Short mmCIF file of N, CA and C and ligand atoms in Angstrom, two decimals:
data_model
loop_
_atom_site.label_atom_id
_atom_site.label_comp_id
_atom_site.label_asym_id
_atom_site.label_seq_id
_atom_site.Cartn_x
_atom_site.Cartn_y
_atom_site.Cartn_z
N MET A 106 35.05 -111.05 67.28
CA MET A 106 35.80 -109.94 66.54
C MET A 106 35.14 -109.73 65.29
N THR A 107 34.74 -108.33 65.16
CA THR A 107 34.01 -107.84 64.05
C THR A 107 34.55 -106.66 63.39
N THR A 108 34.65 -106.50 62.10
CA THR A 108 35.15 -105.29 61.46
C THR A 108 34.04 -104.22 61.74
N GLU A 109 34.37 -103.16 62.22
CA GLU A 109 33.55 -102.01 62.55
C GLU A 109 34.13 -100.68 61.97
N ARG A 110 33.09 -99.75 61.89
CA ARG A 110 33.47 -98.27 61.72
C ARG A 110 33.24 -97.42 62.82
N THR A 111 34.10 -96.70 63.35
CA THR A 111 33.75 -95.67 64.17
C THR A 111 34.07 -94.30 63.66
N PHE A 112 33.56 -93.28 64.33
CA PHE A 112 33.66 -91.92 63.91
C PHE A 112 34.62 -91.07 64.86
N SER A 113 35.44 -90.31 64.23
CA SER A 113 36.38 -89.52 65.12
C SER A 113 36.58 -88.21 64.67
N ILE A 114 36.85 -87.29 65.64
CA ILE A 114 37.19 -85.87 65.36
C ILE A 114 38.49 -85.54 65.99
N ILE A 115 39.32 -85.08 65.17
CA ILE A 115 40.58 -84.38 65.64
C ILE A 115 40.38 -82.89 65.91
N LYS A 116 40.27 -82.54 67.23
CA LYS A 116 39.63 -81.23 67.68
C LYS A 116 40.66 -79.93 67.51
N PRO A 117 39.99 -78.74 67.74
CA PRO A 117 40.72 -77.58 67.25
C PRO A 117 42.06 -77.38 68.19
N ASP A 118 42.30 -77.89 69.34
CA ASP A 118 43.35 -77.78 70.16
C ASP A 118 44.41 -78.50 69.41
N ALA A 119 44.28 -79.70 68.90
CA ALA A 119 45.12 -80.36 68.09
C ALA A 119 45.55 -79.83 66.78
N THR A 120 44.51 -79.52 65.95
CA THR A 120 44.85 -78.93 64.55
C THR A 120 45.77 -77.59 64.76
N ARG A 121 45.26 -76.86 65.72
CA ARG A 121 46.07 -75.58 66.10
C ARG A 121 47.54 -75.95 66.19
N ARG A 122 47.82 -76.99 66.83
CA ARG A 122 49.31 -77.31 67.25
C ARG A 122 49.85 -78.26 66.17
N ASN A 123 49.16 -78.47 65.03
CA ASN A 123 49.68 -79.18 63.90
C ASN A 123 49.94 -80.64 64.22
N LEU A 124 48.86 -81.34 65.04
CA LEU A 124 49.20 -82.57 65.51
C LEU A 124 48.38 -83.65 64.61
N THR A 125 47.81 -83.34 63.56
CA THR A 125 47.02 -84.24 62.71
C THR A 125 47.81 -85.55 62.36
N GLY A 126 48.97 -85.29 61.86
CA GLY A 126 49.66 -86.45 61.38
C GLY A 126 50.17 -87.37 62.55
N LYS A 127 50.47 -86.91 63.71
CA LYS A 127 50.89 -87.60 64.82
C LYS A 127 49.66 -88.21 65.44
N ILE A 128 48.65 -87.82 65.47
CA ILE A 128 47.35 -88.47 65.91
C ILE A 128 46.96 -89.66 64.85
N ASN A 129 47.09 -89.36 63.63
CA ASN A 129 46.63 -90.44 62.68
C ASN A 129 47.62 -91.48 62.84
N ALA A 130 48.84 -91.15 63.16
CA ALA A 130 49.93 -92.25 63.27
C ALA A 130 49.58 -93.27 64.27
N LYS A 131 48.91 -92.53 65.59
CA LYS A 131 48.47 -93.54 66.59
C LYS A 131 47.42 -94.44 66.11
N PHE A 132 46.43 -94.02 65.37
CA PHE A 132 45.33 -94.73 64.84
C PHE A 132 45.89 -95.87 63.90
N GLU A 133 46.86 -95.50 62.98
CA GLU A 133 47.27 -96.48 62.09
C GLU A 133 48.22 -97.50 62.76
N SER A 134 49.07 -97.12 63.56
CA SER A 134 49.92 -98.12 64.26
C SER A 134 49.29 -99.01 65.22
N ASN A 135 47.96 -98.70 65.53
CA ASN A 135 47.27 -99.40 66.40
C ASN A 135 46.09 -100.24 65.69
N GLY A 136 46.40 -100.30 64.28
CA GLY A 136 45.54 -101.32 63.56
C GLY A 136 44.23 -100.72 63.00
N LEU A 137 43.95 -99.43 63.07
CA LEU A 137 42.76 -98.74 62.47
C LEU A 137 43.15 -98.04 61.02
N ARG A 138 42.18 -98.14 60.18
CA ARG A 138 42.43 -97.59 58.90
C ARG A 138 41.63 -96.42 58.75
N ILE A 139 42.11 -95.33 58.23
CA ILE A 139 41.30 -93.91 57.98
C ILE A 139 40.68 -94.31 56.67
N VAL A 140 39.46 -94.51 56.83
CA VAL A 140 38.74 -94.75 55.32
C VAL A 140 37.84 -93.63 54.93
N ALA A 141 37.88 -92.45 55.69
CA ALA A 141 37.25 -91.19 55.14
C ALA A 141 37.86 -90.14 56.06
N GLN A 142 38.09 -88.95 55.53
CA GLN A 142 38.73 -87.86 56.26
C GLN A 142 38.50 -86.47 55.62
N LYS A 143 38.00 -85.46 56.35
CA LYS A 143 37.99 -84.10 55.71
C LYS A 143 38.21 -83.23 56.94
N ARG A 144 38.87 -81.90 56.52
CA ARG A 144 39.10 -81.00 57.62
C ARG A 144 38.01 -79.88 57.24
N VAL A 145 37.33 -79.49 58.44
CA VAL A 145 36.07 -78.58 58.15
C VAL A 145 36.09 -77.68 59.40
N ARG A 146 35.36 -76.56 59.23
CA ARG A 146 35.16 -75.62 60.26
C ARG A 146 33.82 -75.65 60.72
N LEU A 147 33.46 -76.26 61.84
CA LEU A 147 32.04 -76.39 62.29
C LEU A 147 31.35 -75.12 62.55
N THR A 148 30.10 -75.04 62.19
CA THR A 148 29.32 -73.82 62.50
C THR A 148 28.72 -74.00 63.96
N GLN A 149 28.23 -72.97 64.48
CA GLN A 149 27.66 -73.09 65.83
C GLN A 149 26.57 -74.20 65.81
N ASP A 150 25.56 -73.96 64.75
CA ASP A 150 24.44 -74.89 64.58
C ASP A 150 25.01 -76.35 64.56
N MET A 151 26.03 -76.60 63.71
CA MET A 151 26.49 -77.99 63.74
C MET A 151 27.00 -78.62 65.01
N ALA A 152 27.81 -77.75 65.69
CA ALA A 152 28.45 -78.35 66.97
C ALA A 152 27.25 -78.41 67.95
N GLU A 153 26.18 -77.49 67.94
CA GLU A 153 25.10 -77.66 68.95
C GLU A 153 24.37 -79.00 68.54
N ARG A 154 24.09 -79.35 67.33
CA ARG A 154 23.39 -80.54 67.00
C ARG A 154 24.17 -81.81 67.34
N PHE A 155 25.54 -81.74 66.91
CA PHE A 155 26.36 -82.88 66.92
C PHE A 155 26.42 -83.28 68.54
N TYR A 156 26.59 -82.28 69.47
CA TYR A 156 26.67 -82.51 70.88
C TYR A 156 25.34 -82.36 71.55
N GLY A 157 24.20 -82.58 70.74
CA GLY A 157 22.92 -82.35 71.37
C GLY A 157 22.63 -83.09 72.72
N VAL A 158 23.23 -84.33 72.71
CA VAL A 158 22.95 -85.14 74.01
C VAL A 158 23.49 -84.55 75.16
N HIS A 159 24.61 -83.64 75.06
CA HIS A 159 25.04 -82.90 76.33
C HIS A 159 24.40 -81.63 76.54
N LYS A 160 23.44 -81.33 75.97
CA LYS A 160 22.74 -79.88 75.97
C LYS A 160 22.52 -79.47 77.46
N GLU A 161 22.18 -80.33 78.29
CA GLU A 161 21.79 -79.79 79.68
C GLU A 161 23.11 -79.84 80.65
N ARG A 162 24.37 -80.41 80.08
CA ARG A 162 25.31 -80.41 80.82
C ARG A 162 26.00 -79.06 80.99
N PRO A 163 26.49 -78.65 82.16
CA PRO A 163 27.13 -77.36 82.50
C PRO A 163 28.15 -76.92 81.57
N PHE A 164 28.98 -77.89 80.95
CA PHE A 164 29.91 -77.57 79.96
C PHE A 164 29.62 -77.35 78.64
N PHE A 165 28.29 -77.50 78.36
CA PHE A 165 27.84 -77.59 76.81
C PHE A 165 28.32 -76.26 76.09
N LYS A 166 27.89 -74.99 76.74
CA LYS A 166 28.08 -73.80 76.08
C LYS A 166 29.66 -73.71 75.76
N ASP A 167 30.62 -73.96 76.73
CA ASP A 167 31.89 -73.81 76.44
C ASP A 167 32.48 -74.81 75.28
N LEU A 168 31.81 -75.99 75.37
CA LEU A 168 32.21 -77.07 74.47
C LEU A 168 31.96 -76.66 73.16
N VAL A 169 30.79 -76.19 72.87
CA VAL A 169 30.39 -75.65 71.53
C VAL A 169 31.28 -74.51 71.14
N LYS A 170 31.70 -73.62 71.99
CA LYS A 170 32.57 -72.47 71.56
C LYS A 170 33.99 -73.12 71.38
N PHE A 171 34.28 -74.01 72.02
CA PHE A 171 35.78 -74.58 71.76
C PHE A 171 35.78 -75.22 70.48
N MET A 172 34.67 -76.02 70.27
CA MET A 172 34.57 -76.88 68.91
C MET A 172 34.48 -76.05 67.60
N ILE A 173 34.14 -74.65 67.79
CA ILE A 173 34.02 -73.92 66.62
C ILE A 173 35.13 -72.93 66.53
N SER A 174 36.26 -73.07 67.51
CA SER A 174 37.20 -72.01 67.67
C SER A 174 38.41 -72.22 66.60
N GLY A 175 38.33 -73.32 65.92
CA GLY A 175 39.32 -73.62 64.79
C GLY A 175 38.90 -74.81 63.92
N PRO A 176 39.72 -75.17 63.05
CA PRO A 176 39.34 -76.34 62.12
C PRO A 176 39.38 -77.64 62.96
N VAL A 177 38.65 -78.69 62.51
CA VAL A 177 38.56 -79.96 63.08
C VAL A 177 38.82 -80.98 61.78
N VAL A 178 39.28 -82.12 62.23
CA VAL A 178 39.38 -83.07 61.13
C VAL A 178 38.37 -84.16 61.45
N VAL A 179 37.39 -84.44 60.67
CA VAL A 179 36.29 -85.44 60.97
C VAL A 179 36.81 -86.73 60.19
N GLN A 180 36.56 -87.89 60.81
CA GLN A 180 37.17 -89.19 60.16
C GLN A 180 36.25 -90.37 60.37
N VAL A 181 36.50 -91.22 59.50
CA VAL A 181 35.92 -92.59 59.71
C VAL A 181 36.97 -93.52 59.93
N LEU A 182 37.01 -94.30 60.97
CA LEU A 182 38.09 -95.24 61.21
C LEU A 182 37.49 -96.65 61.18
N GLU A 183 38.22 -97.59 60.50
CA GLU A 183 37.76 -98.96 60.31
C GLU A 183 38.74 -99.97 60.87
N GLY A 184 38.25 -100.95 61.58
CA GLY A 184 39.12 -102.06 61.99
C GLY A 184 38.29 -103.06 62.81
N THR A 185 39.03 -103.90 63.38
CA THR A 185 38.40 -104.94 64.36
C THR A 185 38.12 -104.15 65.50
N ASP A 186 36.75 -104.48 65.98
CA ASP A 186 36.07 -103.80 67.06
C ASP A 186 36.48 -102.29 67.14
N ALA A 187 36.41 -101.53 66.09
CA ALA A 187 36.81 -100.34 65.89
C ALA A 187 36.39 -99.28 67.07
N VAL A 188 35.12 -99.43 67.51
CA VAL A 188 34.73 -98.34 68.55
C VAL A 188 35.44 -98.61 69.75
N ALA A 189 35.50 -99.87 70.33
CA ALA A 189 36.36 -99.97 71.54
C ALA A 189 37.77 -99.84 71.36
N ALA A 190 38.32 -100.24 70.18
CA ALA A 190 39.63 -100.04 69.94
C ALA A 190 40.06 -98.62 69.99
N ASN A 191 39.23 -97.89 69.23
CA ASN A 191 39.59 -96.34 69.21
C ASN A 191 39.52 -95.81 70.59
N ARG A 192 38.57 -96.00 71.51
CA ARG A 192 38.47 -95.49 72.85
C ARG A 192 39.65 -96.04 73.63
N LYS A 193 40.19 -97.15 73.39
CA LYS A 193 41.36 -97.43 74.05
C LYS A 193 42.68 -96.56 73.55
N ILE A 194 42.72 -96.43 72.16
CA ILE A 194 43.75 -95.52 71.65
C ILE A 194 43.76 -94.03 72.22
N MET A 195 42.56 -93.54 72.27
CA MET A 195 42.32 -92.20 72.77
C MET A 195 42.64 -92.08 74.34
N GLY A 196 42.21 -92.98 75.03
CA GLY A 196 42.46 -92.84 76.48
C GLY A 196 41.35 -92.22 77.12
N ALA A 197 41.39 -91.87 78.46
CA ALA A 197 40.15 -91.35 79.20
C ALA A 197 39.97 -89.93 78.83
N THR A 198 38.62 -89.66 78.86
CA THR A 198 38.26 -88.29 78.55
C THR A 198 38.96 -87.24 79.15
N ASN A 199 39.29 -87.34 80.42
CA ASN A 199 40.20 -86.45 81.10
C ASN A 199 41.60 -87.00 81.02
N PRO A 200 42.52 -86.09 80.47
CA PRO A 200 43.75 -86.68 80.09
C PRO A 200 44.63 -86.88 81.45
N ALA A 201 44.13 -86.29 82.56
CA ALA A 201 44.66 -86.71 83.91
C ALA A 201 44.44 -88.15 84.23
N ASN A 202 43.53 -88.76 83.72
CA ASN A 202 43.22 -90.21 84.01
C ASN A 202 43.38 -91.05 82.81
N ALA A 203 44.17 -90.50 81.78
CA ALA A 203 44.29 -91.33 80.65
C ALA A 203 45.73 -92.16 80.87
N ASP A 204 45.63 -93.46 80.25
CA ASP A 204 46.87 -94.29 80.27
C ASP A 204 47.90 -93.71 79.53
N ALA A 205 49.16 -94.31 79.87
CA ALA A 205 50.36 -93.87 79.08
C ALA A 205 50.38 -94.31 77.70
N GLY A 206 50.81 -93.64 76.61
CA GLY A 206 50.82 -94.19 75.24
C GLY A 206 49.45 -93.72 74.46
N THR A 207 48.48 -93.26 75.24
CA THR A 207 47.17 -92.94 74.64
C THR A 207 47.27 -91.46 73.97
N ILE A 208 46.53 -91.11 73.08
CA ILE A 208 46.42 -89.81 72.45
C ILE A 208 46.16 -88.66 73.43
N ARG A 209 45.20 -88.96 74.43
CA ARG A 209 45.01 -87.79 75.26
C ARG A 209 46.04 -87.72 76.42
N LYS A 210 46.71 -88.75 76.90
CA LYS A 210 47.77 -88.78 77.71
C LYS A 210 48.91 -87.86 77.21
N GLU A 211 49.09 -88.04 75.88
CA GLU A 211 50.46 -87.57 75.12
C GLU A 211 50.00 -86.09 74.63
N PHE A 212 48.87 -85.75 74.15
CA PHE A 212 48.48 -84.50 73.45
C PHE A 212 47.48 -83.60 74.15
N ALA A 213 46.64 -84.26 74.88
CA ALA A 213 45.42 -83.32 75.25
C ALA A 213 45.90 -82.23 76.33
N GLU A 214 45.20 -81.07 76.23
CA GLU A 214 45.49 -80.03 77.13
C GLU A 214 44.75 -80.09 78.39
N SER A 215 43.38 -80.50 78.22
CA SER A 215 42.43 -80.31 79.37
C SER A 215 41.43 -81.29 79.14
N VAL A 216 40.42 -81.41 80.07
CA VAL A 216 39.26 -82.22 79.73
C VAL A 216 38.24 -81.77 78.80
N GLU A 217 38.32 -80.61 78.43
CA GLU A 217 37.65 -79.86 77.23
C GLU A 217 38.51 -80.01 76.10
N ALA A 218 39.89 -79.30 76.11
CA ALA A 218 40.65 -79.53 74.88
C ALA A 218 41.37 -80.78 74.99
N ASN A 219 40.60 -81.82 74.74
CA ASN A 219 41.14 -83.18 74.90
C ASN A 219 41.42 -83.85 73.57
N SER A 220 41.73 -83.09 72.45
CA SER A 220 42.34 -83.46 71.30
C SER A 220 41.53 -84.36 70.43
N VAL A 221 40.84 -85.16 70.88
CA VAL A 221 40.04 -86.04 69.89
C VAL A 221 38.66 -86.54 70.54
N HIS A 222 37.79 -86.61 69.58
CA HIS A 222 36.34 -87.29 69.99
C HIS A 222 36.36 -88.69 69.31
N GLY A 223 35.76 -89.57 70.01
CA GLY A 223 35.47 -90.88 69.38
C GLY A 223 34.15 -91.48 69.75
N SER A 224 33.36 -92.04 68.83
CA SER A 224 32.23 -92.61 69.26
C SER A 224 32.18 -93.63 70.40
N ASP A 225 31.07 -93.60 71.16
CA ASP A 225 30.95 -94.33 72.43
C ASP A 225 30.27 -95.64 72.28
N SER A 226 29.63 -95.85 71.12
CA SER A 226 28.84 -97.05 70.86
C SER A 226 28.70 -97.22 69.27
N LEU A 227 28.43 -98.49 68.88
CA LEU A 227 28.30 -98.69 67.50
C LEU A 227 27.05 -97.86 66.91
N GLU A 228 26.08 -97.89 67.64
CA GLU A 228 24.86 -97.06 67.22
C GLU A 228 25.13 -95.55 66.98
N ASN A 229 25.87 -94.99 67.93
CA ASN A 229 26.38 -93.57 67.94
C ASN A 229 27.29 -93.53 66.70
N ALA A 230 28.09 -94.48 66.50
CA ALA A 230 29.07 -94.28 65.55
C ALA A 230 28.32 -94.25 64.10
N LYS A 231 27.38 -94.95 63.90
CA LYS A 231 26.54 -94.95 62.63
C LYS A 231 25.90 -93.51 62.51
N ASN A 232 25.34 -93.05 63.48
CA ASN A 232 24.55 -91.75 63.36
C ASN A 232 25.72 -90.52 63.09
N GLU A 233 26.89 -90.72 63.97
CA GLU A 233 27.74 -89.55 63.88
C GLU A 233 28.55 -89.68 62.51
N ILE A 234 28.72 -90.95 61.86
CA ILE A 234 29.22 -90.94 60.43
C ILE A 234 28.27 -90.23 59.60
N ALA A 235 26.99 -90.62 59.67
CA ALA A 235 26.01 -90.14 58.70
C ALA A 235 25.82 -88.68 58.80
N PHE A 236 26.12 -88.10 60.04
CA PHE A 236 26.16 -86.65 60.24
C PHE A 236 27.17 -85.89 59.39
N PHE A 237 28.22 -86.56 58.99
CA PHE A 237 29.27 -85.77 58.41
C PHE A 237 29.64 -86.43 56.87
N PHE A 238 29.38 -87.67 56.78
CA PHE A 238 29.75 -88.29 55.38
C PHE A 238 28.55 -88.98 54.83
N SER A 239 28.61 -88.97 53.42
CA SER A 239 27.79 -89.96 52.63
C SER A 239 28.46 -91.14 52.28
N GLU A 240 27.89 -92.23 51.91
CA GLU A 240 28.37 -93.47 51.73
C GLU A 240 29.59 -93.39 50.63
N VAL A 241 29.36 -92.60 49.53
CA VAL A 241 30.44 -92.56 48.45
C VAL A 241 31.81 -91.88 48.96
N GLU A 242 31.79 -91.22 50.17
CA GLU A 242 32.90 -90.51 50.60
C GLU A 242 33.83 -91.60 51.57
N ILE A 243 33.25 -92.77 51.73
CA ILE A 243 33.93 -93.52 52.78
C ILE A 243 34.42 -94.80 51.90
N VAL A 244 35.72 -94.89 51.70
CA VAL A 244 36.42 -95.81 50.89
C VAL A 244 37.20 -96.78 51.68
N GLY A 245 36.77 -97.97 51.77
CA GLY A 245 37.43 -99.05 52.77
C GLY A 245 38.67 -99.69 51.92
P1 LIG B 367 34.08 -85.88 73.78
O1 LIG B 367 34.55 -87.41 73.88
O2 LIG B 367 34.17 -85.03 72.61
O3 LIG B 367 32.41 -85.61 74.38
C1 LIG B 367 31.97 -84.66 75.10
C2 LIG B 367 32.97 -83.49 75.34
O4 LIG B 367 32.78 -82.75 76.17
C3 LIG B 367 34.27 -84.19 75.78
O5 LIG B 367 34.98 -85.16 74.76
C4 LIG B 367 34.96 -83.07 76.35
O6 LIG B 367 35.82 -82.53 75.33
C5 LIG B 367 34.06 -82.06 76.78
N1 LIG B 367 33.90 -81.80 78.18
C6 LIG B 367 34.11 -80.83 78.77
N2 LIG B 367 34.00 -80.83 80.07
C7 LIG B 367 33.75 -82.02 80.45
C8 LIG B 367 33.47 -82.74 81.75
N3 LIG B 367 33.50 -82.16 82.73
N4 LIG B 367 33.05 -84.07 81.47
C9 LIG B 367 33.04 -84.63 80.33
N5 LIG B 367 33.37 -84.13 79.12
C10 LIG B 367 33.64 -82.74 79.16
#
């Protein structure tokens, strides 16, 4: 068990429905601390670079369009085994496959509008955090 930091995005479908507080309550009640957070509107260039690993996927264009369709809340979450813990709290990418009680089961609208993004590895977490935050903005 190690204390880790992971990166999270509350996506436009969730900010549009005013769900930021309800989603944050899921993180906090499951042992993660929000140690950095800001609400931003991604530019097309930012969204394309952030999701660059999916560039060849058929859903890439629509994903970028969706991610710039409204504000997002970018966050750093800290806690024991935070990367895996957050993936459990979020639930499966497709809400149809998500377990009961997870964010995506309760709030997601579709596989694209799935309310949250979370890093899938510690290495990606480090890169994704650095994409949005400087060290002084992260307060543990
Ligand atoms: P996220 O965890 O942010 O990583 C990539 C995103 O692509 C994913 O969540 C979904 O929002 C989106 N997406 C859209 N269609 C698909 C798909 N068919 N398979 C996986 N991810 C998809």
